[in-house]
Structures are given as structure tokens and as C-alpha cells.
Amino acid sequence: MKKTKQIFNQIFANKAQMILLSICIILSISTFICADSLKNNSINYIKTDSKIINGADIIIQTNKPYSKELNDVIQELRNNKDIVIANSYSFSSMSYSPKKNNSILSQVRIVTDTYPLYGNVKLLKGEELNLKNNNIVVEQELLDKLDLEIGDEIKIGNKIFTISNILINEPDRPLTLFDIGPRILIDEIYIEEINLVGERSRVDYKTLIKTNDKNDADLLVLKINSQLSDEKEKAILYSENNNTLKIFVDNFLFFIKLITIFIIILTGITISSIILTYLNNQKQTIGIRKTLGEENTSIIKFYYISILIVTTISIILSIIIAFFIMKSFPYIFSGILPQEISFTIDINSILIGIFLGLVITTLFALYPLLTIKKIKPLDIFRKEESINKLLYDKYFYIINTIIFLFFSTLVFIEIENVKTSLYLIIGFLSLFVIILFLNIIILKTIKKIKIKNLELKHAIKGLFRIGNKTLLVLTTISLSITIIFTISFIEFNLQEQYFKSFPANSPNLFIIDIPKENQSQIQNIIGTDNITFYPVIRGSLLSINDVSTKDIEEKRKRQGDSLTRTFSLTYTDKLLENEKIIASLEPNQMFKSNLNNDIIQVSVLDMVAESFNGKLGDELIFLIQGVEIKSQIVSIRKRTDNSINAFFYFTFEEKILKDAPQTIFSALNVENEKIPAIQNKIAKDFPTITVINAQSTAKSVAEIINKLSTVVSFFTIFSLITGIMILISSIIATNKERIKETVLYKLVGCNRNFILKIFTYEYLLIGIISSIIAITFSYITTFIIIKYTLNSDFTTFSLKLMIYSFITIISILTIGLISSINIIKEKPIEYIVKNQIE
Amino acid sequence: MSILEAEKITKKFKVDNKYIEILKGINLKIDKGEFVAIKGSSGSGKSTFLNIIAGLDKPTTGKIKLLNKDITYSKEEELSKLRNKDIGFVFQSFYLIPSLSVYENIILPSEISKETNHKRVLELIEEVGISNRKNSYPIQLSGGEKQRVAIARALVNKPKILFADEPTGNLDSENSEKIIELLIKLQKEYDLTLILVTHEKQISDKASRVIEIKDGKIINDIKQK
């Protein structure tokens, strides 16, 4: 009991360090518990509800009408009593209200009456889904935007429907974040009447299959695929379907895991610093204990237990705080993650959190505890600080290697991908080492500069005071701020890119799927001759220089635009206004005159040419409306801006495609006030034509970006707190030295202002150095990501940069000065009396 | 003429809700140019008394006049000026700033008063006998060397009074002797008033006046040769 009392006395006597230690542990463990719980809940949801999320046991999905082969297979399946099939056709279309004479772009889904195969469609009125008798269900957004109510009519395609209920949720559409436009559900029996689904439409075709027995599903997939020859028509088991939700959630959780790992590592370094300070302050006590004959093991155990007690209490608090943080998740993630994902703390995450808390603290306490061995009884007689020879011995390297291996293992486990984990570890380590060396150079340079200003001179001296660990503090703060700046700059660049896509004179109205025969009527509705109409012919690229695009894709394994997808081809004899030729057989000409008439010429946009290392003379074989066309690249074009004007990857001569089945597309700029009228007129008279109001779409996209930004900002706050902890812990680590210095300055006649100026300069220097380093690295990182990963334009954001740096510097200064108030106020007599021997 | 006057000085400390009286009504006048040793055993109150007359601490009751100025209730800002220009301190624990070199420690008071005098610093360094250590840092010095630096620093602004609290407390006998000799030499050279606290007889014997404190009171005040 006496020992326990001693330990608790020890803890209370070193309140400041213990509180700081506790905060660091709470920060890292509560973040981990929340992030891990979210991850587990998301994975569980996707796994457990996978059938519901996918809507079936087996899915067949294409973006073109089914081949005869596939239709035969499906018909055969329908004859099987153990199999239930639902069809689904999804596309964008205008929905028009005759009552209000207004319209809106909607996400239409036509389904068979067997839908849904799993789960339930949730409706406001709580009834069963009934889409017969011209009834449709729509999302609330449609009613709000068109000012309609249940019972009102709406025209979709060539048919008028009655809104019978409000759609709240579809079981196989958990992610609604990226949907632009309200959802409408329609029964399949009206598909022909609507007349929107056909060869020229942009439709997502799905067949959902439910079997009675799991084993059957595996065999059934094999059987179906064995009967299909088209590579794009394949059946997939629900558990193998990498749907949008899974991809999005995976990417999203990856980001959160990264931040969590980063926070754990930085707080770990801070924990080490705090414990080292704690034990340094105990030097005399330890010296006395050794003088009285206590052994190293006993002393180390004593201090380890005191640290362990604080750790245990902190872990308990972490769990409690994690519960509260988790309560905020539904608000933060609302609209981003499916509402079915539970935002509850996972017991496994708690257990791992406890384990992590204990292990991390032990690992980072290990070296400081071992330094106890080096303290001699003689140290109780030493009042002056000796040079710290504790670092860089063999234990330092061994323990830090263990710590490195532990965190590397943690990264591997969290990221679940060896290559990505290695990149991350190497990246983080490299960043740390580079920043460390940069700081060494900066500090050495500052030390050599001859300063006239007395306070500044002493502030610089202060950076090198014993135990200041300025290098470590600067490096960890710089790292912390670099992460925050990088996230912010990437966000700014993406937003800027987004806004650049919408310059003032850019098109604000897009009209898609105009039948050729209606072109002049559309022109009349718009009321101007100044419209460009682009013919659009749907086709796919089969091979490049005799290598199939499928093989090329498999080798590339690249995400993003696929070469095997259906492209919108066009024909024209002149360049678009925002294009230029960068390579051509005939100088500055899209097509070569006097070329062999057997050769079909194609002009290619540089973006897509780069994706397959395309060059002049390459042979491309297209499949256009069932006809194979062999063509040769005769020119490569480049866009001169990234605005949302029309552009085409592949352009042919007019004579080649003018008779092919086609629709017309137009992108134009009209006065904003005229858009609704144009939209409504076209929706009413030409229901198969889609009209997109770019402004309102842009607004929806902006809302999505804002939602994601909120989440990013929320997690960035944890990074910020980590940075603050690092700063405060460094001040406390040097409290004794700072007090002594303050007293000594006062003894020789310095007043408080003088000392305040020294501290101010010191924190300003830390702030400025950290900011410069953070700006440099976030610049470089953002540039690489924007330019080479996202293939976008990089903007420097000089003003925002300055503002962020200013805020960082002022924050560091404020926190530093607030933490130093008591030091500045310290009276010489208090220090002297403590040190006098009467 | 009195350079320092202490009138009815008492000092009480509160410990565990009880007041302990360390100084019990001390009256003292010290003239300009005197070398005064304040002697007493451990716990007698001598260091407490020194702290009060040097302006580092406040008495519970009583009045302190230093250089014709009542400093009893002076604010920290006023006392800072006094410490910089008119008073020098030498302590048992040296109190050198670890991050400054010998030269920088010594020149600091003159930089603060904006009367930087490099020549004077070099003279003092020479005088106290540490010319070969002027670029060293406190951590690299012996106890005797540190005390010499502290003395040089205390004298750089030509103070009128030098307070020394057990200046040889952390030194061996040989160094102690040398430090005391140095203090006496400088006291004469600069016509300083030197007020020194000690518990050692061989040091107090060298003073021109010895004040003995016991149980918070002056029990002896003897002028020596």
C-alpha cells in the first residue's frame, strides 16, 4: 500500500507531464477506436448486407442492349422455378411537369415487378411498392424542385405518370452521394411507351438473379458465363462485385486510416519526449534512491508502473471519448456513407485500442526508462545540467528499430496491401528524414548569423538551450503542419480546377441525344443561330495495332478511363475552338488530303493517346454499330483549356460517319434566365432529349465536394491537435531551464518585456521555420498528386498560402506564450530560495 | 553616508498553516565602501536577510532603503533597473546562463543597459583570470572559473554594491581563498560596497565589519581592522 501511495504521489507531483501524456494517449487511441470501428462497421455492412447492396446473388451488368445470346440465357433462367429474376434499366432523363410547366434532370430506373430481390424499398407512405396503373415513386427532391405533390402528374419520355409515393431508400442503392438529380422508379411494362431505352440511349442494363441455394449461385455463374461470348456480358457473383459503394468506402477508409496512423506515430514521438522529461526531472530523486541502495530494476519498475497507471486511466478515458466522437459521426458522414452503416463502437476496436495504448506507451517509455540505469548517486549533488550523453547508445538504436518495426507492422495490417504499405512507410520515413536534415541546416545557418538585436540574439541562443530538443520539435511540428497544408492545398486545387471548368463564358446548357431530324426544331426553341451541334456516334475500340484493348487494359491495370468502354465518336473537318494540333501527318491539319482512300483517318485527343502510347500511324479498330472499322491515327489534338466544353477523343472525317446512326449533342451558353424555359419546352416536346442545366449540376457537385471537405476537415483537426501537443510538451520539457534562464536574466536587470520578447522571437522562429518547411513540402506533394496522379492543372494559391502560414505562426506563438506565462512571471527570489542552502 | 538602511525588518513564512518568524526586527546601516560579512549558522536567517536587503525579496514588515531610495515596495520593473546598473550579485550556485559563452555572460548586463563596452569586458576577463576561457561555455568550466565569470558579470556595469551569498560554498578551499582574495581586490579597486554572507570564520575575518545573525536577530555587529 505504501508503494501504491508513493506511486500516486509521484503522479500528482508531476501533474503537467502526466496530463500531457494522458492527452496524447487519448488523442491517438480514441482516434484509432473511432476509425477502426467505422472501418469494421463499413466492412461488416458491405459483407453482411452484400446481397442487399448488390440486390442479387448474381448480377449481369452492361451499358448496351443485351445480345441475343444473353437474352436467350436469361429466358432459359426464367424457366427455372428456383430462380427469380429482376431487370433494371437506369438512365438520366428529363422529367416534365405539365401542371407547373417545369422540368428536372432525373435518375430514372425501370424495374420489373420482382424488384427488389433482397431488402425493401422504403416509401414515405409505408406501403408496398406498387408501380402499376401508371404509378411511379419519386424522391422528395423532385417534388421540392418542381413544386409538386403526391398525386400530381409527370411526363417521362413519351408517357405521363402519376406520382403515388415518395421514395426514401432503395436497398441496392446505398450510396447516393454522387447522384445528380432525384430518383424515379417505373415499372418495366411501360418501357416501350416511354421510348427512352434503345440503341442510342445511355442506359445501364442490369439483370439481378436470385437463387435458392448459395452453391447453386457459384455453379450458375460458371454456367451462364460459359454460354456467353461477349466479354462485356458477364455474370458476377455478388461477393465479387466491386460496386461503387465498395470502391468509394475503400478509398474513403484508406484516407482515414492514413490520418490515424500518422496521428499515432506523432503522438508516440511526443509520448517519448514527455516521459524523457518526466524522468529527467526525477534525476535527483533517482540519485537519492540509488544512494540509499535501491536497485535499477526496482526504480525502473516504480516509474513504469506510474506511467502504466496514467496510461490505463487514459485508455479508459479514450474509450469514453471515442463513444462521444462516434455520436458525431452520423452528422459528419450524413449523405456520404450509407445510412445503414452503424456508427457504433466496435468491441474489437476497443480491445485493439487497449492493446495499442499499452504497447505504444511501453515502447516509447522503454528507452527513457533504461536511461535510469545511467543516473548515478552523484547526480544528487550536481545542480548544473550535464551534457546529455543518454542518446545514441546501442539501446537507442535497438529500441527505435523495434518501434519502427512495430509501426511498419501496424501500417501493413491497417492498409492490407504490401506495396501501398511499403510506399507509405518509405514515403513517411523519407519525409521525416528530409525534414530533419532541412531543419539541421536551417538551425546551423541561423546559429551562424550575426544578429544585432539583443532579444533576437538571445532567442536564437534559447533554441539551443540544453534539453530544448528544438530539432525534434521543429521536425514533428513541421510534419504535422505539412500534412494539414497538403490536404488543404489538394482541396483548393481540386476546387479551383472545378471552378476553372466553369469560366463565365463556358457552356451552361448541354443538350444530349438530339435526334438528327429534330436539330432545326431545337435550334428554334433556343432561338439563336449561334449553336454548334456535334454528331455523336457510339462505338468501342477493339484493338490498337492488332493488340486487343482488353489485353492492353489487363497489362495496364490502371484505374480511371478505360479503353474498353463505349466512346462517343464524332465527325468533323475542323478543329474545335479550344483545340490545337500537336502532331499530324499533314502539318496542322486534322486529316491528310490525298491519302489513300482505303485508309480511314482518325484524329485522336492527346489525353487518350497517352493512355496507350499512341502515335501517328497507329492502327485502331473500332466497332461502330456492329461494323468493324479499321482506322489510322493521322493527327493528335490537344485541348487548350480544361473548361467543360465538348471534346471528343476520336474524330473521323465527315464522309466516314455521316450516315451512321447518331444523335446530336450541343453545348451552349445562354442567359441564365432563359434556361428553365428552354429546358421545359424541350422536356415537354422532346422527352427523349436530355437537357442539363450546368449551373444547377455544378451546384450539386459543389455540395458533394463540400460534404467531403467537411469530413476531411474533421479528421485534419486531430492532426492539428497533435501539433499543438508537440509544442506544449516541448515547452514543458524545458520548463526548468526556461525558468532558470528567466531568473538569470532578471537578476542581471532584464525586465519582463525583455524576456517576453525573447520568448516571442523564439516561438516566431519555430513558427516561421515550420511553416516554410510545411509550405515547401506540401507544395511539392500537392504538385505531384495534382499533376501526375490526377492529371490536372496546378495552381499556386499564393495568398491562401500566406494566410495559412500566418495563422500557423500566430497559433504557435500564442500557444507558446500562453504556456510560458508562468515562466515569465517567475520571480527571482522563488527560484533562488529553492536553490539556496541556509 | 549610508548606502543601505534596513529598519525593523521582520520576515515570516507560512508553513502548514503556521507562521515561522525567520527575521525578528533587524536594524542595520551600511556605509559606502564597506566590506560587510553577514555571519551565522545554517538556518540563522542570514541568506533571507541578504535577499531582502538586495531587493530580491520583500520583508513582512520594515523598510529598506538602498542608495537613498526606499525599495521596500518597489515594483519589479524598478528593481530590474537597479539590478542592472547599481547592484551586482554573486551566488553560491554561480547562476550563469548555460547557452551563453563566458564572454556573452559577462557582457549581457551592459547589453541590457545599452552601454555595451567590449573593452571593459575584456579587462574584467583579464582581471578575474579567465582570458583563456572566454569562448567556453559554463558547462566546460570548473567551479572556480564559473565563480570568476559570475564576479566579472556582476561588475561589468560598475555597480555601487555587490551582494555575495556564500560565493565559495561550492568551491574547494584553494579556490575559495582565491575567490575571496579576488573579491576583496576588486572591492578596493572599484570602491565597492561588498556585502557577503558566509558561515565560515576565515572569510568573515577578512571583512571590515562582521554582522552576526542568530535566530533572526543581529547578535553582534563588530567593526574589524
CSV table of N, CA and C in Angstrom, one decimal, chain B residues 33-139:
chain,number,residue,atom,x,y,z
B,33,GLY,N,31.3,51.8,0.6
B,33,GLY,CA,32.7,51.3,0.5
B,33,GLY,C,33.0,50.3,1.6
B,34,GLU,N,32.0,49.9,2.4
B,34,GLU,CA,32.3,49.0,3.5
B,34,GLU,C,32.3,47.6,2.9
B,35,PHE,N,33.2,46.7,3.5
B,35,PHE,CA,33.1,45.3,3.2
B,35,PHE,C,32.5,44.6,4.4
B,36,VAL,N,31.3,44.2,4.3
B,36,VAL,CA,30.5,43.7,5.4
B,36,VAL,C,30.3,42.2,5.2
B,37,ALA,N,30.6,41.4,6.2
B,37,ALA,CA,30.3,39.9,6.2
B,37,ALA,C,29.1,39.7,7.1
B,38,ILE,N,28.1,39.0,6.6
B,38,ILE,CA,27.0,38.7,7.5
B,38,ILE,C,27.2,37.2,7.8
B,39,LYS,N,27.4,36.9,9.1
B,39,LYS,CA,27.7,35.6,9.5
B,39,LYS,C,26.6,34.9,10.3
B,40,GLY,N,26.5,33.7,10.2
B,40,GLY,CA,25.5,32.9,11.0
B,40,GLY,C,25.6,31.5,10.6
B,41,SER,N,25.0,30.7,11.5
B,41,SER,CA,25.0,29.2,11.2
B,41,SER,C,23.8,29.0,10.3
B,42,SER,N,23.8,27.7,9.9
B,42,SER,CA,22.7,27.3,8.9
B,42,SER,C,21.3,27.5,9.6
B,43,GLY,N,20.4,28.2,8.9
B,43,GLY,CA,19.1,28.4,9.4
B,43,GLY,C,19.0,29.7,10.3
B,44,SER,N,20.0,30.5,10.3
B,44,SER,CA,20.0,31.7,11.2
B,44,SER,C,19.2,32.8,10.5
B,45,GLY,N,19.0,32.8,9.2
B,45,GLY,CA,18.3,33.8,8.6
B,45,GLY,C,19.2,34.7,7.8
B,46,LYS,N,20.4,34.4,7.7
B,46,LYS,CA,21.4,35.4,7.0
B,46,LYS,C,21.1,35.5,5.5
B,47,SER,N,20.8,34.4,4.9
B,47,SER,CA,20.5,34.5,3.4
B,47,SER,C,19.2,35.2,3.2
B,48,THR,N,18.2,34.9,4.0
B,48,THR,CA,16.9,35.5,3.9
B,48,THR,C,17.1,37.1,4.0
B,49,PHE,N,17.9,37.5,5.0
B,49,PHE,CA,18.2,38.9,5.2
B,49,PHE,C,18.9,39.5,4.0
B,50,LEU,N,19.9,38.8,3.5
B,50,LEU,CA,20.6,39.3,2.3
B,50,LEU,C,19.6,39.5,1.1
B,51,ASN,N,18.7,38.5,0.9
B,51,ASN,CA,17.8,38.6,-0.2
B,51,ASN,C,16.9,39.8,-0.1
B,52,ILE,N,16.6,40.2,1.2
B,52,ILE,CA,15.7,41.3,1.4
B,52,ILE,C,16.4,42.6,1.2
B,53,ILE,N,17.6,42.7,1.8
B,53,ILE,CA,18.3,44.0,1.6
B,53,ILE,C,18.8,44.2,0.2
B,54,ALA,N,18.9,43.1,-0.6
B,54,ALA,CA,19.3,43.2,-2.0
B,54,ALA,C,18.1,43.4,-2.9
B,55,GLY,N,16.9,43.5,-2.3
B,55,GLY,CA,15.8,43.8,-3.2
B,55,GLY,C,15.2,42.6,-3.9
B,56,LEU,N,15.7,41.4,-3.6
B,56,LEU,CA,15.2,40.2,-4.2
B,56,LEU,C,13.9,39.7,-3.5
B,57,ASP,N,13.7,40.1,-2.3
B,57,ASP,CA,12.6,39.6,-1.5
B,57,ASP,C,12.0,40.8,-0.8
B,58,LYS,N,10.8,40.6,-0.3
B,58,LYS,CA,10.1,41.7,0.4
B,58,LYS,C,10.0,41.3,1.9
B,59,PRO,N,10.3,42.3,2.9
B,59,PRO,CA,10.1,41.9,4.3
B,59,PRO,C,8.6,41.9,4.6
B,60,THR,N,8.3,41.2,5.7
B,60,THR,CA,6.9,41.1,6.1
B,60,THR,C,6.6,42.5,6.7
B,61,THR,N,7.5,43.0,7.5
B,61,THR,CA,7.3,44.4,8.0
B,61,THR,C,8.7,45.0,7.9
B,62,GLY,N,8.7,46.3,8.0
B,62,GLY,CA,10.0,47.0,8.0
B,62,GLY,C,10.3,47.8,6.7
B,63,LYS,N,11.4,48.4,6.6
B,63,LYS,CA,11.7,49.3,5.4
B,63,LYS,C,13.1,49.1,5.0
B,64,ILE,N,13.3,49.1,3.7
B,64,ILE,CA,14.7,49.0,3.1
B,64,ILE,C,14.9,50.2,2.3
B,65,LYS,N,16.1,50.9,2.6
B,65,LYS,CA,16.5,52.0,1.7
B,65,LYS,C,17.8,51.7,1.1
B,66,LEU,N,17.8,51.7,-0.2
B,66,LEU,CA,19.1,51.3,-0.9
B,66,LEU,C,19.4,52.5,-1.8
B,67,LEU,N,20.6,53.0,-1.7
B,67,LEU,CA,21.1,54.1,-2.5
B,67,LEU,C,20.1,55.3,-2.4
B,68,ASN,N,19.7,55.6,-1.2
B,68,ASN,CA,18.8,56.6,-0.9
B,68,ASN,C,17.4,56.5,-1.4
B,69,LYS,N,17.0,55.2,-1.8
B,69,LYS,CA,15.7,55.0,-2.3
B,69,LYS,C,15.0,53.9,-1.5
B,70,ASP,N,13.8,54.2,-1.2
B,70,ASP,CA,13.0,53.2,-0.4
B,70,ASP,C,12.6,52.2,-1.4
B,71,ILE,N,13.1,51.0,-1.3
B,71,ILE,CA,12.8,49.9,-2.3
B,71,ILE,C,11.9,48.9,-1.7
B,72,THR,N,11.3,49.2,-0.5
B,72,THR,CA,10.5,48.2,0.2
B,72,THR,C,9.4,47.7,-0.7
B,73,TYR,N,8.7,48.6,-1.3
B,73,TYR,CA,7.5,48.2,-2.1
B,73,TYR,C,7.7,48.5,-3.6
B,74,SER,N,9.0,48.6,-4.0
B,74,SER,CA,9.3,48.9,-5.4
B,74,SER,C,8.8,47.8,-6.3
B,75,LYS,N,8.3,48.2,-7.5
B,75,LYS,CA,7.8,47.2,-8.4
B,75,LYS,C,9.0,46.5,-9.1
B,76,GLU,N,8.8,45.4,-9.7
B,76,GLU,CA,9.8,44.6,-10.3
B,76,GLU,C,10.5,45.3,-11.4
B,77,GLU,N,9.8,46.2,-12.1
B,77,GLU,CA,10.4,47.0,-13.2
B,77,GLU,C,11.5,47.9,-12.7
B,78,GLU,N,11.2,48.5,-11.5
B,78,GLU,CA,12.2,49.5,-10.9
B,78,GLU,C,13.4,48.7,-10.4
B,79,LEU,N,13.1,47.6,-9.8
B,79,LEU,CA,14.2,46.8,-9.2
B,79,LEU,C,15.1,46.2,-10.3
B,80,SER,N,14.5,45.9,-11.5
B,80,SER,CA,15.3,45.4,-12.6
B,80,SER,C,16.4,46.5,-13.0
B,81,LYS,N,16.0,47.7,-13.0
B,81,LYS,CA,16.9,48.8,-13.4
B,81,LYS,C,18.0,48.9,-12.3
B,82,LEU,N,17.6,48.7,-11.1
B,82,LEU,CA,18.6,48.7,-10.0
B,82,LEU,C,19.6,47.6,-10.2
B,83,ARG,N,19.1,46.4,-10.4
B,83,ARG,CA,19.9,45.2,-10.6
B,83,ARG,C,20.9,45.4,-11.7
B,84,ASN,N,20.4,46.0,-12.8
B,84,ASN,CA,21.3,46.2,-14.0
B,84,ASN,C,22.4,47.1,-13.8
B,85,LYS,N,22.0,48.3,-13.1
B,85,LYS,CA,23.0,49.3,-13.1
B,85,LYS,C,23.8,49.5,-11.8
B,86,ASP,N,23.1,49.3,-10.7
B,86,ASP,CA,23.7,49.7,-9.4
B,86,ASP,C,24.0,48.5,-8.5
B,87,ILE,N,23.5,47.4,-8.7
B,87,ILE,CA,23.8,46.2,-7.9
B,87,ILE,C,24.4,45.1,-8.7
B,88,GLY,N,25.3,44.4,-8.0
B,88,GLY,CA,25.8,43.1,-8.6
B,88,GLY,C,25.5,42.0,-7.7
B,89,PHE,N,25.4,40.8,-8.2
B,89,PHE,CA,25.1,39.6,-7.4
B,89,PHE,C,26.1,38.5,-7.7
B,90,VAL,N,26.5,37.9,-6.7
B,90,VAL,CA,27.4,36.6,-6.9
B,90,VAL,C,26.8,35.6,-5.9
B,91,PHE,N,26.4,34.4,-6.5
B,91,PHE,CA,25.7,33.4,-5.7
B,91,PHE,C,26.6,32.2,-5.6
B,92,GLN,N,26.2,31.4,-4.6
B,92,GLN,CA,26.9,30.1,-4.4
B,92,GLN,C,26.8,29.2,-5.7
B,93,SER,N,25.6,29.2,-6.3
B,93,SER,CA,25.4,28.4,-7.4
B,93,SER,C,25.7,29.0,-8.8
B,94,PHE,N,26.5,30.1,-8.7
B,94,PHE,CA,27.0,30.8,-9.9
B,94,PHE,C,25.9,31.5,-10.8
B,95,TYR,N,24.9,30.7,-11.1
B,95,TYR,CA,23.8,31.2,-12.0
B,95,TYR,C,24.3,31.8,-13.3
B,96,LEU,N,25.1,31.1,-14.0
B,96,LEU,CA,25.5,31.6,-15.3
B,96,LEU,C,24.4,31.0,-16.3
B,97,ILE,N,24.2,31.7,-17.4
B,97,ILE,CA,23.2,31.3,-18.4
B,97,ILE,C,23.9,30.2,-19.3
B,98,PRO,N,23.4,29.0,-19.3
B,98,PRO,CA,24.2,27.9,-19.9
B,98,PRO,C,24.4,28.0,-21.4
B,99,SER,N,23.5,28.7,-22.0
B,99,SER,CA,23.5,28.8,-23.5
B,99,SER,C,24.4,29.9,-24.0
B,100,LEU,N,25.0,30.7,-23.0
B,100,LEU,CA,25.9,31.8,-23.4
B,100,LEU,C,27.3,31.5,-23.0
B,101,SER,N,28.2,31.9,-23.8
B,101,SER,CA,29.6,31.7,-23.5
B,101,SER,C,30.1,32.6,-22.4
B,102,VAL,N,31.3,32.4,-21.9
B,102,VAL,CA,31.8,33.2,-20.8
B,102,VAL,C,31.7,34.7,-21.2
B,103,TYR,N,32.2,35.0,-22.4
B,103,TYR,CA,32.2,36.4,-22.9
B,103,TYR,C,30.7,37.0,-22.9
B,104,GLU,N,29.8,36.2,-23.4
B,104,GLU,CA,28.4,36.6,-23.6
B,104,GLU,C,27.8,36.7,-22.2
B,105,ASN,N,28.1,35.9,-21.3
B,105,ASN,CA,27.5,36.0,-20.0
B,105,ASN,C,28.0,37.3,-19.3
B,106,ILE,N,29.2,37.6,-19.5
B,106,ILE,CA,29.8,38.8,-18.8
B,106,ILE,C,29.2,40.1,-19.5
B,107,ILE,N,29.1,40.1,-20.8
B,107,ILE,CA,28.7,41.3,-21.5
B,107,ILE,C,27.2,41.6,-21.4
B,108,LEU,N,26.5,40.6,-21.0
B,108,LEU,CA,25.0,40.7,-21.0
B,108,LEU,C,24.4,41.9,-20.3
B,109,PRO,N,24.8,42.2,-19.0
B,109,PRO,CA,24.2,43.3,-18.3
B,109,PRO,C,24.5,44.6,-19.1
B,110,SER,N,25.6,44.7,-19.7
B,110,SER,CA,25.9,46.0,-20.4
B,110,SER,C,25.1,46.1,-21.7
B,111,GLU,N,24.8,44.9,-22.3
B,111,GLU,CA,23.9,45.0,-23.5
B,111,GLU,C,22.5,45.4,-23.1
B,112,ILE,N,22.1,44.9,-21.9
B,112,ILE,CA,20.7,45.2,-21.5
B,112,ILE,C,20.6,46.7,-21.2
B,113,SER,N,21.7,47.3,-20.6
B,113,SER,CA,21.6,48.8,-20.4
B,113,SER,C,22.0,49.6,-21.6
B,114,LYS,N,22.2,48.9,-22.7
B,114,LYS,CA,22.5,49.5,-24.0
B,114,LYS,C,23.8,50.4,-23.9
B,115,GLU,N,24.7,49.9,-23.0
B,115,GLU,CA,26.0,50.6,-22.9
B,115,GLU,C,27.1,49.6,-23.1
B,116,THR,N,27.0,48.8,-24.2
B,116,THR,CA,27.9,47.7,-24.5
B,116,THR,C,29.3,48.2,-24.5
B,117,ASN,N,30.2,47.6,-23.7
B,117,ASN,CA,31.5,48.1,-23.6
B,117,ASN,C,32.4,46.8,-23.7
B,118,HIS,N,32.9,46.5,-24.9
B,118,HIS,CA,33.6,45.3,-25.1
B,118,HIS,C,35.0,45.4,-24.4
B,119,LYS,N,35.5,46.6,-24.4
B,119,LYS,CA,36.9,46.8,-23.8
B,119,LYS,C,36.8,46.5,-22.3
B,120,ARG,N,35.8,46.9,-21.6
B,120,ARG,CA,35.6,46.7,-20.2
B,120,ARG,C,35.5,45.2,-20.0
B,121,VAL,N,34.7,44.5,-20.8
B,121,VAL,CA,34.5,43.1,-20.6
B,121,VAL,C,35.9,42.4,-20.7
B,122,LEU,N,36.7,42.7,-21.7
B,122,LEU,CA,38.0,42.1,-21.9
B,122,LEU,C,38.9,42.4,-20.7
B,123,GLU,N,38.8,43.6,-20.2
B,123,GLU,CA,39.6,44.0,-19.0
B,123,GLU,C,39.2,43.1,-17.8
B,124,LEU,N,37.9,43.0,-17.6
B,124,LEU,CA,37.4,42.2,-16.5
B,124,LEU,C,37.8,40.7,-16.6
B,125,ILE,N,37.7,40.2,-17.8
B,125,ILE,CA,38.1,38.8,-18.1
B,125,ILE,C,39.5,38.6,-17.7
B,126,GLU,N,40.3,39.6,-18.1
B,126,GLU,CA,41.8,39.6,-17.7
B,126,GLU,C,41.9,39.6,-16.2
B,127,GLU,N,41.2,40.5,-15.6
B,127,GLU,CA,41.3,40.8,-14.2
B,127,GLU,C,40.9,39.6,-13.3
B,128,VAL,N,39.9,38.9,-13.7
B,128,VAL,CA,39.4,37.8,-12.9
B,128,VAL,C,40.2,36.5,-13.3
B,129,GLY,N,41.0,36.6,-14.4
B,129,GLY,CA,41.9,35.5,-14.7
B,129,GLY,C,41.3,34.3,-15.5
B,130,ILE,N,40.5,34.7,-16.4
B,130,ILE,CA,39.9,33.6,-17.3
B,130,ILE,C,40.0,34.0,-18.8
B,131,SER,N,41.1,34.6,-19.1
B,131,SER,CA,41.3,35.1,-20.5
B,131,SER,C,41.3,33.9,-21.5
B,132,ASN,N,41.8,32.7,-21.0
B,132,ASN,CA,41.9,31.6,-21.9
B,132,ASN,C,40.6,30.8,-22.0
B,133,ARG,N,39.5,31.3,-21.3
B,133,ARG,CA,38.3,30.6,-21.4
B,133,ARG,C,37.1,31.4,-21.9
B,134,LYS,N,37.5,32.5,-22.5
B,134,LYS,CA,36.5,33.5,-22.8
B,134,LYS,C,35.4,32.9,-23.8
B,135,ASN,N,35.7,32.0,-24.6
B,135,ASN,CA,34.7,31.4,-25.6
B,135,ASN,C,34.1,30.1,-25.1
B,136,SER,N,34.5,29.7,-23.9
B,136,SER,CA,34.0,28.4,-23.4
B,136,SER,C,32.6,28.7,-22.8
B,137,TYR,N,31.9,27.6,-22.6
B,137,TYR,CA,30.5,27.6,-22.1
B,137,TYR,C,30.6,27.1,-20.6
B,138,PRO,N,29.6,27.6,-19.8
B,138,PRO,CA,29.6,27.3,-18.4
B,138,PRO,C,29.9,25.8,-18.1
B,139,ILE,N,29.3,24.9,-18.9
B,139,ILE,CA,29.4,23.5,-18.7
B,139,ILE,C,30.8,23.0,-18.8
